[in-house]
Short mmCIF file of C-alpha atoms and ligand atoms in Angstrom, two decimals:
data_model
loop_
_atom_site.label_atom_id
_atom_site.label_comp_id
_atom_site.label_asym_id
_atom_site.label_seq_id
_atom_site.Cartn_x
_atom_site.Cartn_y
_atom_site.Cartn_z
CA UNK E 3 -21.92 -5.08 -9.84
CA UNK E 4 -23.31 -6.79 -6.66
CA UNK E 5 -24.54 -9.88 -7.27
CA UNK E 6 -26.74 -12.05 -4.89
CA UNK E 7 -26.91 -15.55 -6.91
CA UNK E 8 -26.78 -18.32 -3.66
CA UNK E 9 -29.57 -18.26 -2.06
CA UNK E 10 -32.00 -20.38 -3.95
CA UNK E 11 -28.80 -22.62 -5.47
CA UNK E 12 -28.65 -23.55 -1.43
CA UNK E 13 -32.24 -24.44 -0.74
CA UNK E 14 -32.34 -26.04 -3.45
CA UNK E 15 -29.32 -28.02 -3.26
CA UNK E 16 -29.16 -31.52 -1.69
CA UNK E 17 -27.15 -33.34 1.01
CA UNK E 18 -23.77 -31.25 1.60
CA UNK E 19 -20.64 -33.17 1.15
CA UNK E 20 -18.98 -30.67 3.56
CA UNK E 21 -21.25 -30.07 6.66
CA UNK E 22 -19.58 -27.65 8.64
CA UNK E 23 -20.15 -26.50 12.41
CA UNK E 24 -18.69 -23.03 12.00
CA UNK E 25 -14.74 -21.86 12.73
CA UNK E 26 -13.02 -24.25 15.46
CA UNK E 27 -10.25 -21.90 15.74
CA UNK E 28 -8.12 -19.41 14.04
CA UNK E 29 -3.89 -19.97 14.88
CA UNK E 30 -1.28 -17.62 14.36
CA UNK E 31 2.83 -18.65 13.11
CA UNK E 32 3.99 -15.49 15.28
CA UNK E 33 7.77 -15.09 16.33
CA UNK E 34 7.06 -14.64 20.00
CA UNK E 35 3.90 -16.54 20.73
CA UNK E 36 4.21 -15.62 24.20
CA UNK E 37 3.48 -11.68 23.59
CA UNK E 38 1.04 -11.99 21.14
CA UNK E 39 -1.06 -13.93 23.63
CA UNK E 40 -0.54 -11.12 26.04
CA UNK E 41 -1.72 -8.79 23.16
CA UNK E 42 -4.35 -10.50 22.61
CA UNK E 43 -5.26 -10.96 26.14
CA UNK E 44 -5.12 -7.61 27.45
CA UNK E 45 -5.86 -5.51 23.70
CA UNK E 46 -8.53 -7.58 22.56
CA UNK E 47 -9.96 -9.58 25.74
CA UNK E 48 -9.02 -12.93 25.24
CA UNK E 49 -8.71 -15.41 28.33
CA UNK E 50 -6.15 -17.63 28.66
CA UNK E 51 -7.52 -21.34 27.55
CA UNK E 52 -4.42 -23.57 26.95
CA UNK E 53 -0.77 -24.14 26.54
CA UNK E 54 1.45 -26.43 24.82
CA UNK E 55 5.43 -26.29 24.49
CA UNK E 56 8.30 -28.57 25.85
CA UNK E 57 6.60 -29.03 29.37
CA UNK E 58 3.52 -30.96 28.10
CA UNK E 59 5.87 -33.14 25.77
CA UNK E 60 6.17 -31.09 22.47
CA UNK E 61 9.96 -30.47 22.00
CA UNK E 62 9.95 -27.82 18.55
CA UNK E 63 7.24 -25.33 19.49
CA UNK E 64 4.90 -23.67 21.84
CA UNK E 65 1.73 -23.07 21.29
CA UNK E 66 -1.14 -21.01 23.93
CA UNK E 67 -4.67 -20.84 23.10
CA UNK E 68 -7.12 -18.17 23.95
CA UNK E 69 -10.68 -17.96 24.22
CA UNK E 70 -13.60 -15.18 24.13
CA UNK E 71 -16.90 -16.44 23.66
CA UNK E 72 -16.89 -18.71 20.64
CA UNK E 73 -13.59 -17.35 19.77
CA UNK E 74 -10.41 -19.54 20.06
CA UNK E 75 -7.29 -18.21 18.78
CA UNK E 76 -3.65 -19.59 18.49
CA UNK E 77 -0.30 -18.44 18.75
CA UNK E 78 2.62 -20.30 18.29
CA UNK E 79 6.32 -20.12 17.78
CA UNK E 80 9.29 -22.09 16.65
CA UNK E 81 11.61 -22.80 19.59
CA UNK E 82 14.58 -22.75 16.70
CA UNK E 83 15.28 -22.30 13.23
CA UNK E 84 15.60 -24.43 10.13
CA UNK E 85 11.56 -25.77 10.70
CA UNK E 86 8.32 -24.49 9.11
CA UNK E 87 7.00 -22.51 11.63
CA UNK E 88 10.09 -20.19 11.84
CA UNK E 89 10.59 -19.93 7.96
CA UNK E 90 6.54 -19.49 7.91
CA UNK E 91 7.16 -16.40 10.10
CA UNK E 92 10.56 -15.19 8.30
CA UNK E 93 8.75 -15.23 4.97
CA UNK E 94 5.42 -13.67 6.05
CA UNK E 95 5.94 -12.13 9.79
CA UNK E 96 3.10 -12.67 12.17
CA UNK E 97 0.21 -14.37 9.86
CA UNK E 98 -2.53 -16.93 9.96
CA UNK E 99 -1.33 -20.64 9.46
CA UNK E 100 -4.92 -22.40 10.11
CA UNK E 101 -8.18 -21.66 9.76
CA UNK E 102 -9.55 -24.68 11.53
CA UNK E 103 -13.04 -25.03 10.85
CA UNK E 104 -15.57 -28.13 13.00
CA UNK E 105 -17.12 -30.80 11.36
CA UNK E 106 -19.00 -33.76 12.74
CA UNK E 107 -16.13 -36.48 10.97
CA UNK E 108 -12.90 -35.04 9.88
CA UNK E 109 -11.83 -38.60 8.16
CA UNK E 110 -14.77 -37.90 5.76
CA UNK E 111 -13.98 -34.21 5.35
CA UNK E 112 -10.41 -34.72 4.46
CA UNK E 113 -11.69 -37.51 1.90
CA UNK E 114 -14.82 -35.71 0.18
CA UNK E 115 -12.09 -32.61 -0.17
CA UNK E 116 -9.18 -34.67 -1.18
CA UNK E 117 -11.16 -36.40 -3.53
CA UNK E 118 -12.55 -33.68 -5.07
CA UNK E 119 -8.93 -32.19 -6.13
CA UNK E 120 -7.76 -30.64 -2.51
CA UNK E 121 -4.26 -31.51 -1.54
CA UNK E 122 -3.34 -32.89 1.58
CA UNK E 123 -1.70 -31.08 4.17
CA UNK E 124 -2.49 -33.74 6.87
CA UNK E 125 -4.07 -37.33 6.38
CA UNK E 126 -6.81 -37.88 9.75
CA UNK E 127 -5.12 -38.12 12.61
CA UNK E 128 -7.16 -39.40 16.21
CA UNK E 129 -5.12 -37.52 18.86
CA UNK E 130 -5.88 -38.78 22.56
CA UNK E 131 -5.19 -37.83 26.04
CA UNK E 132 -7.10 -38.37 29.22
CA UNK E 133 -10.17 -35.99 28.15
CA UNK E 134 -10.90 -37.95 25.00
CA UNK E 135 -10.06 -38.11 21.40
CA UNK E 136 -9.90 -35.21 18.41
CA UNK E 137 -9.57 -36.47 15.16
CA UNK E 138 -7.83 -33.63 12.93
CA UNK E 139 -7.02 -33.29 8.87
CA UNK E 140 -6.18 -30.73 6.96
CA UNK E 141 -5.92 -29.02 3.22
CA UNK E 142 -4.35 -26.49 1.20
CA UNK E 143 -5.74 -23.32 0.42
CA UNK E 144 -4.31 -20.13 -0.73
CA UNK E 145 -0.62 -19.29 0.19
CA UNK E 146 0.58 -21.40 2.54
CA UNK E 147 -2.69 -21.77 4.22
CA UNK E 148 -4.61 -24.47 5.56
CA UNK E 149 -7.84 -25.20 6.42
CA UNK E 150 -8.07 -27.83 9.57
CA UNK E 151 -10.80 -30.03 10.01
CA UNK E 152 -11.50 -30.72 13.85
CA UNK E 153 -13.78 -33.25 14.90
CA UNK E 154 -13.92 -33.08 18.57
CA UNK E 155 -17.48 -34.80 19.58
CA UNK E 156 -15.71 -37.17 21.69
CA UNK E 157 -13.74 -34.51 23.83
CA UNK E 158 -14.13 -32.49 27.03
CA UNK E 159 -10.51 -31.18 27.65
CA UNK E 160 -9.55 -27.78 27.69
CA UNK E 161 -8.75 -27.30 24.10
CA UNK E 162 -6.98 -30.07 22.21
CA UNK E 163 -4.77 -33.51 23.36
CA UNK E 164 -0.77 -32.03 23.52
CA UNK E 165 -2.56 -28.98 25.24
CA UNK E 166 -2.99 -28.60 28.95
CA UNK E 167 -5.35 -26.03 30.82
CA UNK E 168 -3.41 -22.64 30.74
CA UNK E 169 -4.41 -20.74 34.61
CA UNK E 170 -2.78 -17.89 35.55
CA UNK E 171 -3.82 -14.87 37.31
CA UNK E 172 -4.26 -12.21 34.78
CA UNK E 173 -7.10 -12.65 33.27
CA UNK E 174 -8.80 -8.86 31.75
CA UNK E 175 -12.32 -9.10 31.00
CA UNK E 176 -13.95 -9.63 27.58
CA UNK E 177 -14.19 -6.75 25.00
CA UNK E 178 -17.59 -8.38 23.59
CA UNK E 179 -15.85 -9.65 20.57
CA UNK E 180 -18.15 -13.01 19.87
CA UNK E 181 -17.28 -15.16 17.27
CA UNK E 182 -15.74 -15.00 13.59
CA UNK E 183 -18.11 -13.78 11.01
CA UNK E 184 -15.94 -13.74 7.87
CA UNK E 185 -12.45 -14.15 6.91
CA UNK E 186 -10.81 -12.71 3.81
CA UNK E 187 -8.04 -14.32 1.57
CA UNK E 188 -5.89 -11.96 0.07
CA UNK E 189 -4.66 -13.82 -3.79
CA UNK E 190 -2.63 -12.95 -6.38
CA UNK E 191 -3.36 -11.13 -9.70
CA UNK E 192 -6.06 -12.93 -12.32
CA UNK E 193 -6.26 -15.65 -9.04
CA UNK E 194 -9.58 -14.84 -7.94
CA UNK E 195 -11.57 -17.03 -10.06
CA UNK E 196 -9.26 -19.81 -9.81
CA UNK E 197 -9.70 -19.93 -5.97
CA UNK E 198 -13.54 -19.34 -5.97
CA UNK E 199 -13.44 -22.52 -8.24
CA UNK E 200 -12.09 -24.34 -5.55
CA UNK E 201 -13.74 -23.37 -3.15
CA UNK E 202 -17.08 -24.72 -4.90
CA UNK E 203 -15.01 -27.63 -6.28
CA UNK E 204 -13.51 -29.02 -3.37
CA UNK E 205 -15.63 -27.48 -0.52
CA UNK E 206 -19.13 -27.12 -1.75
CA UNK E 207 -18.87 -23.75 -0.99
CA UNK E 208 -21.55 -21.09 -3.32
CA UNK E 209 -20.38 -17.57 -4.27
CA UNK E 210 -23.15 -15.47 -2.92
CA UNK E 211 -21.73 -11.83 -3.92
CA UNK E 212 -19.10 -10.48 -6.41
CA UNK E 213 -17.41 -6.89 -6.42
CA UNK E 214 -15.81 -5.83 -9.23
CA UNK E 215 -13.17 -3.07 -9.89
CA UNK E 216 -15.97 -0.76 -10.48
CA UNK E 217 -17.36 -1.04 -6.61
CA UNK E 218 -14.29 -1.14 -5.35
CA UNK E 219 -12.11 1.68 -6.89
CA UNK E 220 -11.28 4.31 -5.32
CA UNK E 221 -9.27 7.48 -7.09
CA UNK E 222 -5.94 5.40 -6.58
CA UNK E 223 -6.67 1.70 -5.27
CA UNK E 224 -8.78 -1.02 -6.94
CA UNK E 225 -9.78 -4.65 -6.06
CA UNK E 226 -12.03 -7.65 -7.15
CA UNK E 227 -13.50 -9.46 -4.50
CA UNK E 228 -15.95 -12.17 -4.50
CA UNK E 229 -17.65 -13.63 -1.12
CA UNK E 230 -17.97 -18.03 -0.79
CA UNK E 231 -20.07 -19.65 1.66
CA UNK E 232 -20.93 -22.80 2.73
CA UNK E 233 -24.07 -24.11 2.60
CA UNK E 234 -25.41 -23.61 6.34
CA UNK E 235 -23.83 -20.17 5.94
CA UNK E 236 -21.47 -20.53 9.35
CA UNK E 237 -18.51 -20.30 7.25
CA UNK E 238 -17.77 -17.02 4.85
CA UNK E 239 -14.47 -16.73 3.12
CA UNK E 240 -14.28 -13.57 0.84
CA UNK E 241 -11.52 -13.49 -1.68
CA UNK E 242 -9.72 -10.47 -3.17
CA UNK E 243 -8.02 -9.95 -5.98
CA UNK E 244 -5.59 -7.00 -7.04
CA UNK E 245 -7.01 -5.25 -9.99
CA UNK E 246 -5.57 -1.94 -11.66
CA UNK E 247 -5.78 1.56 -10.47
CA UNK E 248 -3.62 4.70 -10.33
CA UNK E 249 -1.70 3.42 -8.06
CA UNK E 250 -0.98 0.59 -6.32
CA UNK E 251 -3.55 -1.43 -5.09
CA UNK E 252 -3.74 -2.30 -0.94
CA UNK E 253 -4.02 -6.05 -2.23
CA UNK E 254 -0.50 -5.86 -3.71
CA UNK E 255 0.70 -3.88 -1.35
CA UNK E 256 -0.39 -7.39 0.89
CA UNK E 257 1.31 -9.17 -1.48
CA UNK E 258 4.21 -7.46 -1.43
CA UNK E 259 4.82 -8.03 2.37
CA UNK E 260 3.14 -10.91 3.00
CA UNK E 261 5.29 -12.94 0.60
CA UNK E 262 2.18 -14.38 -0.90
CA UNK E 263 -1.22 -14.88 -0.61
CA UNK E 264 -2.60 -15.30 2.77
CA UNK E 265 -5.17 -14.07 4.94
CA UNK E 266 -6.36 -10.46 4.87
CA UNK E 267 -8.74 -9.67 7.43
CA UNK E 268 -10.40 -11.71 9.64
CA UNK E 269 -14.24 -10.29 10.96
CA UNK E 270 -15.24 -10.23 14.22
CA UNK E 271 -18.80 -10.37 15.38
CA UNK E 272 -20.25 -8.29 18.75
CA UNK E 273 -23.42 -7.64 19.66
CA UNK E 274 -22.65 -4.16 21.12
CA UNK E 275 -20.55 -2.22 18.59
CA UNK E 276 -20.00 0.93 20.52
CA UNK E 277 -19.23 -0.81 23.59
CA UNK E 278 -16.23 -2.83 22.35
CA UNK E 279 -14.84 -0.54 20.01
CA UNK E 280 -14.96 2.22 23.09
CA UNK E 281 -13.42 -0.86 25.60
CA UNK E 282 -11.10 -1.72 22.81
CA UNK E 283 -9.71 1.90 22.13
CA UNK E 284 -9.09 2.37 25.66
CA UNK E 285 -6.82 -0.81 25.11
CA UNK E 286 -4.83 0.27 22.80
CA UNK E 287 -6.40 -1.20 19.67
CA UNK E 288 -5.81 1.29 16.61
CA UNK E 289 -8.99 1.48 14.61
CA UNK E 290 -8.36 3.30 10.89
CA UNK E 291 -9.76 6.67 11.00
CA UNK E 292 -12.57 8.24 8.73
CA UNK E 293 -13.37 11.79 8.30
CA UNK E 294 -16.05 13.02 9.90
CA UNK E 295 -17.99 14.28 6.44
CA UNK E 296 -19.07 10.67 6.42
CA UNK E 297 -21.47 11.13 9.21
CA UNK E 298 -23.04 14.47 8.08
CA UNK E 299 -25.19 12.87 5.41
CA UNK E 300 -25.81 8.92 6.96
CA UNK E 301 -29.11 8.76 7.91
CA UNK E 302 -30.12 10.06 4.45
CA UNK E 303 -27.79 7.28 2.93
CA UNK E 304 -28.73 4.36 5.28
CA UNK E 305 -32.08 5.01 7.34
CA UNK E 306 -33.29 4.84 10.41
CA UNK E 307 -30.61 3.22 12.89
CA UNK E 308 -31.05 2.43 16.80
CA UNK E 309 -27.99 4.13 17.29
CA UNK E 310 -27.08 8.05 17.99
CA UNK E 311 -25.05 8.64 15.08
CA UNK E 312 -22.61 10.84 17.51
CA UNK E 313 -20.58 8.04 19.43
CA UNK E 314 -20.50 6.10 15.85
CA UNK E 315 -18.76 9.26 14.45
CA UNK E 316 -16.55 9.72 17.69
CA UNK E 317 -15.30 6.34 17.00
CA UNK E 318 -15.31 6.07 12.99
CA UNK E 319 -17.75 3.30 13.06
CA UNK E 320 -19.23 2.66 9.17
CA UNK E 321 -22.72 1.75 8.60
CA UNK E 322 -24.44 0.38 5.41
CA UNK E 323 -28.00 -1.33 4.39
CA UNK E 324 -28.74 -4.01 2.36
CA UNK E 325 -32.16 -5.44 1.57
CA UNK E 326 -32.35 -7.39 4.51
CA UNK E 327 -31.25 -4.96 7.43
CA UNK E 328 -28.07 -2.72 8.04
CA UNK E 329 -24.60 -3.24 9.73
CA UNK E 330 -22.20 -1.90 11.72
CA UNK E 331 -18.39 -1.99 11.26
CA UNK E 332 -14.98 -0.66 11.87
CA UNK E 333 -11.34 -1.84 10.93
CA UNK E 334 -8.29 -1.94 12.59
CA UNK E 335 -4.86 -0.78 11.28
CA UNK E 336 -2.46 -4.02 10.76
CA UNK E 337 -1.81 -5.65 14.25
CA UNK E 338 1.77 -5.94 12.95
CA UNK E 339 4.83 -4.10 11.51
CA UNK E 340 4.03 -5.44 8.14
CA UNK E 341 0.94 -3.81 6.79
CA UNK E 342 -0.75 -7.43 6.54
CA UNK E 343 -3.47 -8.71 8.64
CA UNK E 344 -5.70 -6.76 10.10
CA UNK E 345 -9.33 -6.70 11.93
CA UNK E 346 -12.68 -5.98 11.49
CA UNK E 347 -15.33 -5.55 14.20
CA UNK E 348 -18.73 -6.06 12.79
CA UNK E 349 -22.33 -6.06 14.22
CA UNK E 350 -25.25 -7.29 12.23
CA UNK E 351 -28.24 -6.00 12.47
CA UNK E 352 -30.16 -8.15 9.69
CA UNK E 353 -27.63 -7.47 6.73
CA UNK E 354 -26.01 -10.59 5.42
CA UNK E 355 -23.72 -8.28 2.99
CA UNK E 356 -20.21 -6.62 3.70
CA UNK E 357 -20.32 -3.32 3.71
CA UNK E 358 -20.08 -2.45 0.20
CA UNK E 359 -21.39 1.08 0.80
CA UNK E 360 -18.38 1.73 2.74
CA UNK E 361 -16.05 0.54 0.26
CA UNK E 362 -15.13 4.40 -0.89
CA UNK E 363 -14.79 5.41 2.65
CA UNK E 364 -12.89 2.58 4.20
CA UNK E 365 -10.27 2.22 0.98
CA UNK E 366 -9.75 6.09 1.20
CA UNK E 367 -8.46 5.27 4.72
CA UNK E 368 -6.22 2.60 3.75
CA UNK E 369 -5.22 4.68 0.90
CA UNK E 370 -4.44 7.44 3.34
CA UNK E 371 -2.35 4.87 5.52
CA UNK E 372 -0.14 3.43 2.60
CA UNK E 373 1.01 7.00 1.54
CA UNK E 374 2.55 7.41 5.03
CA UNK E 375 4.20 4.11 4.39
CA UNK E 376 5.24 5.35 0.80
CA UNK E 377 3.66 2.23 -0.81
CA UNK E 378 0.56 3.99 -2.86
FE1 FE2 F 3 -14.73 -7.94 6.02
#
């Protein structure tokens, strides 16, 4: 049953221990940092932002950051074996390492979470260079996750100190894509409740909507999920859980390949739908595909919408309502060889929910996508 329980627990709740400015940046353990910034680049519109490797002083890895919009992303990649980063990437493949999220003082983020039962991944460090200082900490979350605090009032350099300002030629316009709206962590079985805890333990954050197996099974495939937020609202981290169906769920079939828990999906806001998903197929992107009976009843299900419902269904672009508006979205297939992380590109228009409406759709798709992989 969906559940909308936050709202008045966060006006009504005092001073937040955890103030948070929204998602710094997202980075990537890949094995070859320098494609998937290409990828990136010329599938998805990023521009080149920064770089940082043995040239700017930093012997073990390399590292290039890209930017669209609000959105920074990561890549980096061990330079040789026996390390973190390259057994991170031999036990998961291509995955998200950080979820690096701004805050105003990251020595007081690291110690309200720490405090509070978080463990450490990295005490508060003040990095410097010429363009100022960055102070940066960091916690556990799920897997071998981590959530990074950045505090970087006190710095106008391209991205971070150890970085410097990546130029270069090639440089293929933006797809739209904006910022990151949500991003979902994939747990193990019966570990949903125990990671919603800590996210309202150690983070403050409120659970503002729960799925159970009932909303979320499909004929084969079922799933718990429950949505956390922070308290300003900039920072949504949805949480599945496998749960038991026919066959097996697409949570465990995660599991299975990630090696673990880790990050699912991650959302990505635009404020033209159509436009990006049309600029983004003629990239390259692969978008899962829904059949075409979805469309033929929509406006009955979901209402008036500003958009012709014919590009939506030439794409495979969902729609639901909630009280408070409706929203557009569309998922990617996994951007890698493992079926792991994927993409979803969403536009709000009013609706603070997730799409629940699509649910039966969407996991029909990836139920369609796992038999050709033989893992249903
Ligand atoms: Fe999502």
């Amino acid at each position: 049953m969906e559940t909308i329980v936050a709202e008045k627990k966060n006006k009504q709740s005092t001073a937040d221990f955890l103030p948070l400015e929204g998602t710094d940046y997202v980075e990537f353990y890949v094995g070859n940092a320098k494609q998937a910034a290409h990828f990136y680049k010329s599938a998805f519109g990023f521009q080149s932002l920064a770089y940082s490797g043995p040239e700017t002083g930093v012997k073990n890895k390399v590292s290039y950051a890209v930017r669209q919009n609000k959105l920074t992303f990561v890549f980096t990649t061990a330079l040789r074996s026996n390390n973190e980063i390259a057994e991170h990437v031999y036990n998961h493949g291509d995955g998200v390492k950080f979820l690096a999220l701004r805050v105003n003082d990251a020595t007081d983020a690291w110690h309200q979470t720490t405090k509070r039962g978080a463990k450490s991944f990295l005490e508060p460090e003040k990095l410097h260079d010429e363009h100022g200082e960055v102070v940066i900490s960091g916690i556990n979350t799920y897997g071998e996750t981590v959530h990074l605090f950045i505090e970087r009032k006190n710095y106008n350099g391209a991205f971070m100190p150890g970085f410097v300002e990546w130029k270069t030629g090639y440089n293929p316009p933006s797809t739209g894509l904006q910022y990151v709206d949500h991003c979902v962590g994939n747990v193990g079985w019966h570990q949903m409740n125990t990671w919603v805890k800590f996210y309202e333990d150690v983070m403050g954050f409120k659970n503002i909507l729960s799925f159970d197996d009932e909303d979320i099974s499909t004929e084969y495939s079922a799933l718990m999920s429950k949505v956390m937020s922070n308290g300003n609202g900039y920072v949504k981290f949805p949480i599945n859980e496998p749960a038991e169906g026919k066959h097996k769920s697409q949570v465990e079939e995660y599991l299975e390949f990630y090696d673990g828990e880790g990050v699912q999906h991650v959302a990505l806001a635009t404020n033209d739908i159509v436009e990006t998903v049309n600029d983004l197929k003629s990239r390259g992107v692969e978008f899962l595909k829904i059949p075409s009976t979805y469309y033929d009843d929509l406006i009955e299900r979901v209402g008036k919408i500003d958009e012709d419902v014919e590009p939506l269904k030439e794409l495979g672009i969902l729609v639901d309502r909630d009280n408070e508006g409706y929203l557009l979205q569309i998922f990617t297939k996994p951007v890698e060889d493992r079926p792991t992380l994927f993409f979803e590109i969403i536009q709000r228009k009013g609706a603070k929910s997730f799409g629940k409406g699509n649910f039966k759709a969407l996991f029909e798709a990836i139920e369609r996508e796992q038999e050709l992989r033989g893992n249903l």
